[in-house]
Tab-separated table of C-alpha atoms and ligand atoms in Angstrom:
chain	number	residue	atom	x	y	z
A	55	MET	CA	-46.351	54.310	-169.298
A	56	ASN	CA	-46.204	57.244	-165.977
A	57	TYR	CA	-44.528	57.166	-162.582
A	58	ASN	CA	-48.331	56.730	-160.902
A	59	ASP	CA	-48.874	53.071	-163.250
A	60	VAL	CA	-45.187	51.784	-162.029
A	61	ARG	CA	-46.593	52.456	-158.607
A	62	GLU	CA	-49.941	50.400	-159.745
A	63	ASN	CA	-48.174	47.961	-161.055
A	64	ALA	CA	-45.729	47.365	-158.676
A	65	LYS	CA	-48.516	46.799	-156.080
A	66	LYS	CA	-49.473	44.131	-158.074
A	67	ASN	CA	-46.356	42.652	-158.627
A	68	ILE	CA	-44.566	43.268	-155.067
A	69	GLY	CA	-44.883	40.694	-152.449
A	70	ASP	CA	-47.008	40.631	-149.674
A	71	LEU	CA	-44.109	42.289	-147.372
A	72	CYS	CA	-43.782	45.838	-148.837
A	73	LYS	CA	-47.236	47.604	-149.354
A	74	VAL	CA	-45.788	50.295	-151.684
A	75	CYS	CA	-47.218	53.094	-149.214
A	76	LYS	CA	-47.850	56.310	-150.852
A	77	ASN	CA	-45.183	57.915	-148.198
A	78	CYS	CA	-42.525	54.975	-148.213
A	79	ASN	CA	-41.580	55.676	-144.006
A	80	GLY	CA	-41.150	52.578	-142.730
A	81	ILE	CA	-44.548	52.664	-140.379
A	82	ALA	CA	-46.807	49.912	-142.942
A	83	CYS	CA	-43.356	47.427	-142.868
A	84	ARG	CA	-42.017	48.002	-139.153
A	85	GLY	CA	-40.160	45.446	-138.241
A	86	LEU	CA	-40.346	42.842	-141.444
A	87	LEU	CA	-36.751	41.653	-142.103
A	88	PRO	CA	-36.823	39.734	-144.234
A	89	GLY	CA	-38.647	42.504	-146.512
A	90	PRO	CA	-38.422	46.116	-146.932
A	91	GLY	CA	-38.990	47.088	-142.873
A	92	GLY	CA	-36.641	48.254	-140.091
A	93	ILE	CA	-35.044	46.175	-137.719
A	94	GLY	CA	-37.081	45.493	-134.155
A	95	THR	CA	-38.969	48.492	-133.811
A	96	GLY	CA	-38.471	49.561	-136.980
A	97	SER	CA	-36.843	53.414	-135.677
A	98	GLY	CA	-33.664	53.578	-137.703
A	99	PHE	CA	-36.423	53.474	-140.849
A	100	THR	CA	-38.779	55.622	-139.608
A	101	ARG	CA	-36.390	58.526	-137.958
A	102	SER	CA	-34.426	59.200	-141.062
A	103	TYR	CA	-37.728	60.030	-143.324
A	104	GLU	CA	-39.497	62.211	-140.387
A	105	TYR	CA	-36.573	63.767	-139.923
A	106	LEU	CA	-35.476	64.721	-143.488
A	107	SER	CA	-39.449	65.528	-143.607
A	108	LYS	CA	-38.983	68.222	-140.984
A	109	ILE	CA	-35.819	70.007	-142.214
A	110	LYS	CA	-37.189	73.639	-143.873
A	111	VAL	CA	-35.603	75.512	-146.786
A	112	ASN	CA	-35.585	78.333	-147.195
A	113	MET	CA	-36.935	79.997	-150.531
A	114	ASP	CA	-35.432	82.934	-152.808
A	115	THR	CA	-36.593	83.345	-156.256
A	116	PHE	CA	-35.428	87.309	-156.257
A	117	TYR	CA	-32.349	86.735	-158.803
A	118	GLU	CA	-30.443	86.810	-162.098
A	119	TYR	CA	-32.201	83.656	-163.803
A	120	SER	CA	-29.683	81.818	-165.666
A	121	GLU	CA	-29.673	78.004	-166.656
A	122	ILE	CA	-29.972	75.501	-163.820
A	123	ASP	CA	-27.499	72.456	-163.398
A	124	THR	CA	-27.845	69.631	-161.707
A	125	SER	CA	-24.921	67.560	-162.854
A	126	TYR	CA	-22.623	65.498	-161.015
A	127	GLU	CA	-18.930	65.339	-161.423
A	128	ILE	CA	-17.015	61.831	-160.227
A	129	PHE	CA	-14.552	59.015	-160.421
A	130	GLY	CA	-14.039	61.329	-164.343
A	131	HIS	CA	-17.385	60.918	-165.857
A	132	THR	CA	-20.650	63.320	-165.514
A	133	PHE	CA	-24.087	62.472	-164.423
A	134	ARG	CA	-27.675	63.732	-164.456
A	135	LEU	CA	-27.770	63.851	-160.889
A	136	PRO	CA	-26.004	63.894	-157.577
A	137	VAL	CA	-27.522	60.220	-156.583
A	138	PHE	CA	-26.714	56.730	-157.073
A	139	THR	CA	-29.237	53.681	-156.237
A	140	GLY	CA	-28.302	52.268	-153.089
A	141	PRO	CA	-27.395	48.364	-153.538
A	142	VAL	CA	-30.471	46.383	-152.781
A	143	GLY	CA	-29.955	42.445	-153.069
A	144	GLY	CA	-31.809	39.422	-152.149
A	145	VAL	CA	-34.529	40.929	-153.756
A	146	LYS	CA	-37.200	37.254	-153.843
A	147	LEU	CA	-36.997	36.813	-150.175
A	148	HIS	CA	-37.668	41.181	-149.385
A	149	TYR	CA	-39.721	41.915	-152.498
A	150	GLY	CA	-41.081	38.521	-153.959
A	151	ASP	CA	-41.060	36.287	-156.972
A	152	LYS	CA	-41.331	38.378	-160.384
A	153	TYR	CA	-37.232	38.986	-159.746
A	154	ASN	CA	-34.270	37.275	-158.626
A	155	ASP	CA	-30.834	39.549	-157.985
A	156	LEU	CA	-29.415	38.894	-161.863
A	157	THR	CA	-32.724	39.826	-163.717
A	158	TYR	CA	-33.608	42.823	-160.906
A	159	SER	CA	-30.190	43.686	-161.658
A	160	LYS	CA	-30.059	44.180	-165.163
A	161	GLU	CA	-33.583	45.817	-165.335
A	162	LEU	CA	-31.908	48.496	-162.522
A	163	ILE	CA	-28.813	48.835	-164.594
A	164	ASP	CA	-30.364	49.676	-167.791
A	165	GLY	CA	-32.998	52.017	-166.357
A	166	CYS	CA	-29.639	53.872	-164.577
A	167	LYS	CA	-27.818	53.813	-167.728
A	168	GLU	CA	-30.812	55.453	-169.761
A	169	GLY	CA	-31.951	58.104	-166.741
A	170	GLY	CA	-28.230	59.154	-166.379
A	171	ILE	CA	-27.354	57.576	-162.854
A	172	LEU	CA	-25.130	55.310	-161.682
A	173	PRO	CA	-26.468	52.297	-159.326
A	174	PHE	CA	-24.421	50.458	-156.789
A	175	THR	CA	-24.993	47.064	-156.857
A	176	GLY	CA	-25.740	44.347	-154.093
A	177	ASP	CA	-24.188	41.414	-152.840
A	178	THR	CA	-26.038	37.826	-152.247
A	179	ILE	CA	-25.650	34.562	-150.858
A	180	ASP	CA	-26.021	32.805	-154.360
A	181	GLU	CA	-22.842	32.872	-156.183
A	182	ASP	CA	-24.664	32.623	-159.860
A	183	SER	CA	-26.573	36.093	-158.924
A	184	PHE	CA	-23.420	37.905	-158.047
A	185	ILE	CA	-21.074	37.007	-160.910
A	186	GLY	CA	-24.406	37.333	-163.266
A	187	THR	CA	-24.551	40.744	-161.707
A	188	LEU	CA	-21.014	41.965	-162.652
A	189	GLU	CA	-21.560	40.505	-166.009
A	190	ALA	CA	-24.536	42.724	-166.365
A	191	VAL	CA	-22.515	45.548	-164.745
A	192	LYS	CA	-19.931	44.320	-167.396
A	193	GLU	CA	-22.173	44.292	-170.776
A	194	VAL	CA	-22.844	48.419	-170.103
A	195	GLY	CA	-19.068	49.295	-170.098
A	196	GLY	CA	-18.682	48.561	-166.425
A	197	PHE	CA	-21.773	50.577	-165.554
A	198	GLY	CA	-22.084	49.745	-161.537
A	199	ILE	CA	-20.505	49.979	-158.447
A	200	PRO	CA	-20.510	46.590	-157.222
A	201	THR	CA	-21.142	46.552	-153.415
A	202	ILE	CA	-19.694	43.022	-151.408
A	203	LYS	CA	-21.198	41.804	-148.428
A	204	PRO	CA	-18.476	41.410	-145.163
A	205	TRP	CA	-17.931	37.798	-145.373
A	206	SER	CA	-14.699	36.810	-144.024
A	207	PHE	CA	-11.803	38.914	-145.504
A	208	ASP	CA	-10.302	35.618	-147.875
A	209	GLU	CA	-14.050	36.111	-149.152
A	210	ALA	CA	-14.121	39.695	-149.528
A	211	MET	CA	-11.475	39.905	-151.211
A	212	ARG	CA	-11.609	37.377	-153.662
A	213	LYS	CA	-15.657	39.438	-154.786
A	214	VAL	CA	-13.382	42.134	-154.856
A	215	LYS	CA	-11.249	40.700	-157.623
A	216	LEU	CA	-14.270	39.585	-159.029
A	217	ALA	CA	-15.734	43.257	-158.909
A	218	GLU	CA	-12.826	44.540	-160.176
A	219	LYS	CA	-12.903	43.196	-164.016
A	220	ALA	CA	-16.728	44.356	-164.385
A	221	SER	CA	-17.011	48.408	-163.560
A	222	ASN	CA	-15.172	51.094	-164.588
A	223	PHE	CA	-15.772	53.261	-161.765
A	224	ALA	CA	-15.390	51.756	-157.690
A	225	ILE	CA	-16.701	49.080	-155.266
A	226	ALA	CA	-17.992	49.246	-152.145
A	227	MET	CA	-18.394	47.697	-149.337
A	228	ASP	CA	-21.031	47.535	-146.340
A	229	ILE	CA	-19.400	47.244	-143.590
A	230	ASP	CA	-22.095	47.440	-141.022
A	231	ALA	CA	-23.829	44.243	-142.852
A	232	ALA	CA	-22.020	42.667	-139.866
A	233	GLY	CA	-25.596	42.947	-137.925
A	234	LEU	CA	-27.564	40.949	-140.588
A	235	PHE	CA	-27.745	38.473	-138.351
A	236	PHE	CA	-30.618	36.063	-140.547
A	237	LEU	CA	-27.431	35.455	-143.288
A	238	THR	CA	-25.919	33.233	-140.519
A	239	GLY	CA	-28.914	31.058	-140.378
A	240	LEU	CA	-28.689	31.023	-144.164
A	241	GLY	CA	-25.458	29.597	-144.157
A	242	LYS	CA	-23.326	32.361	-144.670
A	243	PRO	CA	-22.515	34.433	-141.785
A	244	VAL	CA	-21.066	38.267	-142.086
A	245	GLN	CA	-18.387	39.623	-139.664
A	246	PRO	CA	-16.917	43.758	-138.443
A	247	MET	CA	-13.966	44.144	-140.189
A	248	SER	CA	-10.466	45.823	-138.586
A	249	VAL	CA	-9.385	48.819	-140.291
A	250	ASP	CA	-6.014	46.745	-141.271
A	251	GLN	CA	-8.486	44.548	-143.041
A	252	ILE	CA	-10.374	47.225	-144.563
A	253	ARG	CA	-7.041	48.690	-145.827
A	254	LYS	CA	-5.649	45.764	-147.359
A	255	ILE	CA	-9.432	45.244	-149.139
A	256	ALA	CA	-8.797	48.579	-150.079
A	257	ASN	CA	-5.170	48.768	-151.257
A	258	SER	CA	-6.393	45.032	-153.536
A	259	THR	CA	-7.648	46.960	-156.337
A	260	LYS	CA	-7.039	50.358	-158.351
A	261	LEU	CA	-10.398	51.333	-158.553
A	262	PRO	CA	-11.443	53.823	-156.000
A	263	PHE	CA	-13.073	52.094	-152.253
A	264	ILE	CA	-16.406	53.439	-150.355
A	265	LEU	CA	-16.924	51.961	-147.740
A	266	LYS	CA	-20.934	52.496	-146.496
A	267	GLY	CA	-22.701	51.673	-143.115
A	268	ILE	CA	-20.596	54.459	-141.376
A	269	MET	CA	-22.911	56.221	-138.684
A	270	THR	CA	-20.055	58.245	-136.225
A	271	VAL	CA	-17.237	60.485	-136.441
A	272	LYS	CA	-14.896	57.824	-135.140
A	273	GLY	CA	-16.033	55.283	-137.623
A	274	ALA	CA	-15.572	58.400	-140.471
A	275	LEU	CA	-11.399	58.717	-138.699
A	276	LYS	CA	-10.916	54.708	-139.066
A	277	ALA	CA	-11.677	54.596	-142.719
A	278	LYS	CA	-9.533	57.466	-143.239
A	279	GLU	CA	-7.074	55.608	-141.823
A	280	ALA	CA	-7.741	52.714	-143.743
A	281	GLY	CA	-7.043	54.833	-146.661
A	282	VAL	CA	-10.678	54.692	-148.478
A	283	ASP	CA	-11.877	56.735	-151.624
A	284	GLY	CA	-15.365	57.768	-149.961
A	285	ILE	CA	-17.839	56.915	-146.939
A	286	ILE	CA	-21.595	56.216	-146.780
A	287	VAL	CA	-23.158	57.851	-143.992
A	288	SER	CA	-26.125	55.151	-143.371
A	289	ASN	CA	-28.194	52.853	-141.495
A	290	HIS	CA	-28.434	50.507	-143.704
A	291	GLY	CA	-31.969	52.009	-144.281
A	292	GLY	CA	-32.521	51.158	-139.904
A	293	ARG	CA	-32.104	47.132	-140.654
A	294	VAL	CA	-29.114	46.289	-138.678
A	295	LEU	CA	-30.039	48.305	-135.750
A	296	ASP	CA	-32.178	49.579	-134.278
A	297	HIS	CA	-32.314	52.874	-132.019
A	298	THR	CA	-29.464	54.524	-134.199
A	299	PRO	CA	-30.243	58.304	-134.774
A	300	ALA	CA	-31.026	59.038	-138.304
A	301	PRO	CA	-27.871	59.701	-141.033
A	302	TYR	CA	-28.697	63.271	-140.811
A	303	GLU	CA	-28.281	63.897	-136.999
A	304	VAL	CA	-25.033	62.818	-137.609
A	305	LEU	CA	-23.467	63.891	-141.314
A	306	GLY	CA	-22.356	67.510	-140.245
A	307	ASP	CA	-19.694	66.627	-137.568
A	308	ILE	CA	-18.516	63.409	-139.935
A	309	VAL	CA	-18.331	65.892	-142.918
A	310	ASP	CA	-16.253	68.142	-140.659
A	311	ALA	CA	-14.366	65.699	-140.022
A	312	VAL	CA	-13.095	64.043	-142.951
A	313	GLY	CA	-15.167	65.833	-145.586
A	314	ASP	CA	-11.873	67.186	-147.589
A	315	ASP	CA	-10.428	63.538	-147.207
A	316	MET	CA	-12.909	61.944	-149.015
A	317	TYR	CA	-16.243	61.756	-150.381
A	318	VAL	CA	-18.950	61.438	-148.099
A	319	PHE	CA	-22.520	60.653	-149.550
A	320	VAL	CA	-25.781	59.892	-147.371
A	321	ASP	CA	-28.716	57.827	-147.863
A	322	GLY	CA	-31.853	56.494	-145.841
A	323	GLY	CA	-35.563	57.890	-146.451
A	324	ILE	CA	-34.812	60.471	-149.635
A	325	ARG	CA	-37.720	59.910	-151.301
A	326	THR	CA	-38.154	62.750	-154.050
A	327	GLY	CA	-36.077	65.417	-155.266
A	328	LEU	CA	-36.093	67.980	-152.548
A	329	ASP	CA	-34.788	65.066	-150.189
A	330	ILE	CA	-32.048	64.854	-151.968
A	331	PHE	CA	-31.690	69.157	-152.223
A	332	LYS	CA	-31.520	68.589	-148.498
A	333	ALA	CA	-29.154	66.047	-147.573
A	334	ILE	CA	-26.699	68.163	-150.264
A	335	ALA	CA	-27.050	71.341	-147.940
A	336	LEU	CA	-26.612	69.329	-144.698
A	337	GLY	CA	-23.356	68.675	-146.512
A	338	ALA	CA	-23.345	65.374	-148.373
A	339	ASP	CA	-21.150	64.947	-151.955
A	340	ALA	CA	-24.337	62.982	-153.306
A	341	VAL	CA	-27.270	60.647	-151.950
A	342	LEU	CA	-27.961	56.794	-152.420
A	343	ILE	CA	-31.485	56.156	-152.526
A	344	GLY	CA	-32.639	52.362	-152.365
A	345	ARG	CA	-35.970	51.103	-151.980
A	346	PRO	CA	-38.411	53.292	-154.519
A	347	PHE	CA	-35.859	51.849	-157.204
A	348	ALA	CA	-37.190	48.732	-155.713
A	349	ILE	CA	-40.755	49.814	-156.191
A	350	SER	CA	-40.024	50.853	-159.608
A	351	VAL	CA	-38.308	48.037	-161.298
A	352	TYR	CA	-41.464	45.728	-160.042
A	353	GLY	CA	-43.609	47.969	-161.574
A	354	GLY	CA	-41.984	49.125	-164.282
A	355	ALA	CA	-38.683	47.319	-164.997
A	356	LYS	CA	-35.820	49.223	-166.943
A	357	GLU	CA	-38.756	52.687	-167.848
A	358	GLY	CA	-40.053	52.529	-164.080
A	359	VAL	CA	-36.420	53.126	-163.186
A	360	SER	CA	-35.897	55.914	-165.681
A	361	LEU	CA	-39.404	57.594	-165.180
A	362	TYR	CA	-38.115	57.477	-161.098
A	363	ILE	CA	-35.254	59.548	-161.734
A	364	ASP	CA	-37.093	61.781	-164.489
A	365	LYS	CA	-39.190	62.071	-162.130
A	366	LEU	CA	-36.517	63.185	-159.456
A	367	ALA	CA	-34.434	65.715	-162.032
A	368	ASP	CA	-37.559	67.108	-161.858
A	369	GLU	CA	-38.146	67.741	-158.914
A	370	PHE	CA	-34.214	68.611	-157.754
A	371	LYS	CA	-34.381	71.193	-160.521
A	372	SER	CA	-37.402	73.000	-159.191
A	373	ALA	CA	-35.329	73.183	-155.246
A	374	LEU	CA	-32.723	74.611	-157.268
A	375	VAL	CA	-34.913	77.671	-158.990
A	376	MET	CA	-36.862	77.823	-156.304
A	377	THR	CA	-33.839	78.916	-153.943
A	378	GLY	CA	-31.601	80.624	-155.926
A	379	ALA	CA	-29.315	78.016	-156.056
A	380	LYS	CA	-27.477	77.880	-159.928
A	381	ASN	CA	-25.770	73.951	-159.669
A	382	ILE	CA	-24.821	71.973	-157.267
A	383	LYS	CA	-22.526	73.292	-155.340
A	384	GLU	CA	-24.474	75.848	-154.613
A	385	ILE	CA	-26.447	74.039	-152.192
A	386	THR	CA	-24.928	75.127	-149.141
A	387	LYS	CA	-26.763	74.962	-145.563
A	388	ASP	CA	-27.543	78.380	-145.075
A	389	LYS	CA	-30.828	77.870	-148.259
A	390	LEU	CA	-31.910	75.342	-144.709
A	391	TYR	CA	-33.892	77.515	-142.525
A	392	ASN	CA	-32.042	77.841	-139.114
A	393	ASN	CA	-29.337	75.847	-141.145
A	394	GLY	CA	-31.559	72.132	-141.150
A	395	GLU	CA	-31.632	72.496	-136.920
A	396	ILE	CA	-35.156	70.663	-136.229
B	633	FMN	C1	-34.858	44.834	-149.001
B	633	FMN	C2	-33.502	45.749	-148.953
B	633	FMN	C3	-31.705	45.024	-149.790
B	633	FMN	C4	-30.965	45.764	-149.289
B	633	FMN	N1	-29.896	45.418	-149.443
B	633	FMN	C5	-28.527	45.628	-149.208
B	633	FMN	C6	-27.053	45.184	-149.652
B	633	FMN	O1	-27.353	43.954	-150.633
B	633	FMN	N2	-26.512	45.666	-149.772
B	633	FMN	C7	-26.282	47.521	-148.772
B	633	FMN	O2	-24.824	48.092	-148.725
B	633	FMN	N3	-26.931	47.966	-148.231
B	633	FMN	C8	-28.865	46.759	-148.909
B	633	FMN	N4	-29.807	47.499	-148.466
B	633	FMN	C9	-29.798	49.247	-147.924
B	633	FMN	C10	-29.571	50.302	-148.654
B	633	FMN	O3	-28.689	50.264	-149.767
B	633	FMN	C11	-29.991	51.086	-148.253
B	633	FMN	O4	-28.538	52.010	-147.621
B	633	FMN	C12	-31.407	51.802	-147.146
B	633	FMN	O5	-32.159	50.933	-147.916
B	633	FMN	C13	-31.797	53.267	-146.895
B	633	FMN	O6	-32.133	54.054	-148.200
B	633	FMN	P1	-33.642	53.965	-148.231
B	633	FMN	O7	-34.795	54.207	-147.094
B	633	FMN	O8	-34.024	54.861	-149.663
B	633	FMN	O9	-34.201	52.665	-148.694
B	633	FMN	C14	-30.605	47.037	-148.526
B	633	FMN	C15	-32.200	47.816	-148.360
B	633	FMN	C16	-33.658	46.840	-148.298
B	633	FMN	C17	-34.884	47.516	-147.782
């Protein structure tokens, strides 16, 4: 199997809502939620993809060559790439019956372990799937970052305790999932959280705590006040609010405000190794990739996942070679044309 086979298989295996487009850019699935699309006009998804595609890269092969190192160190471990999988929950609803959250997570986690990157795993309404996913994380040496939704404060605290027993690395919360109003219709509402509540939740675990869904400097400063270890600059793939900026438009100011105090990750529309390069050059420590991993699982299970990671690794290494960066510390803003301004 190669990655093209994975994509062809995915077309057969995935539900009607995802078209497995050549360019996964949010156009064919605009407004499809449930489904993989962005909410409303879908602009939060399409804008991220377009913004990244417009950033230009400075070519430079005029240097003495030495071995290129694409590895990324975090949480006391070294990973193959500065990439995590974005949490994707409710797969049956969004991508069809071939997988449920538990069987999906197992393939994803195994594929990531094989490929050498760490997965964020998702949270769902269904308790059995959440517990099963934690078991899957535990089985492979705690290899995963469980991401909990902002249910009620007490429910979030309960789930953090369960997640802590499974993960060896960190726990996250997608605070922006407060915008997933369809969960209310399914009987389990989500809600915004205060700085004080996030502080208590973060302090309740010994593991690093990461907050996902920060899109303003104000939000990043609140995350700092709450004492979290990292944030993910993300608009949830454009799924929680229409007409947000692309995360890459707000990333620089957020890094300037809190980048020395915590990890700053970013996601939205990253598809290739060159996209990873651009996001890091704009100031991110590492990136998350969501939808393409769902396509990889539906098209090739754990092998599909590791093949996609191989593809990203090849492309990322090429980006470093072609821009004169020997490792990820050397991926600086000046590697981008006009410092990445578009
Ligand atoms: C079908 C679907 C389900 C998702 N479920 C979750 C989730 O449970 N928790 C979460 O934090 N983010 C969730 N996300 C958002 C992703 O983690 C990620 O932030 C977003 O998709 C942007 O990245 P992408 O363009 O690479 O997909 C989901 C996204 C999709 C498309």
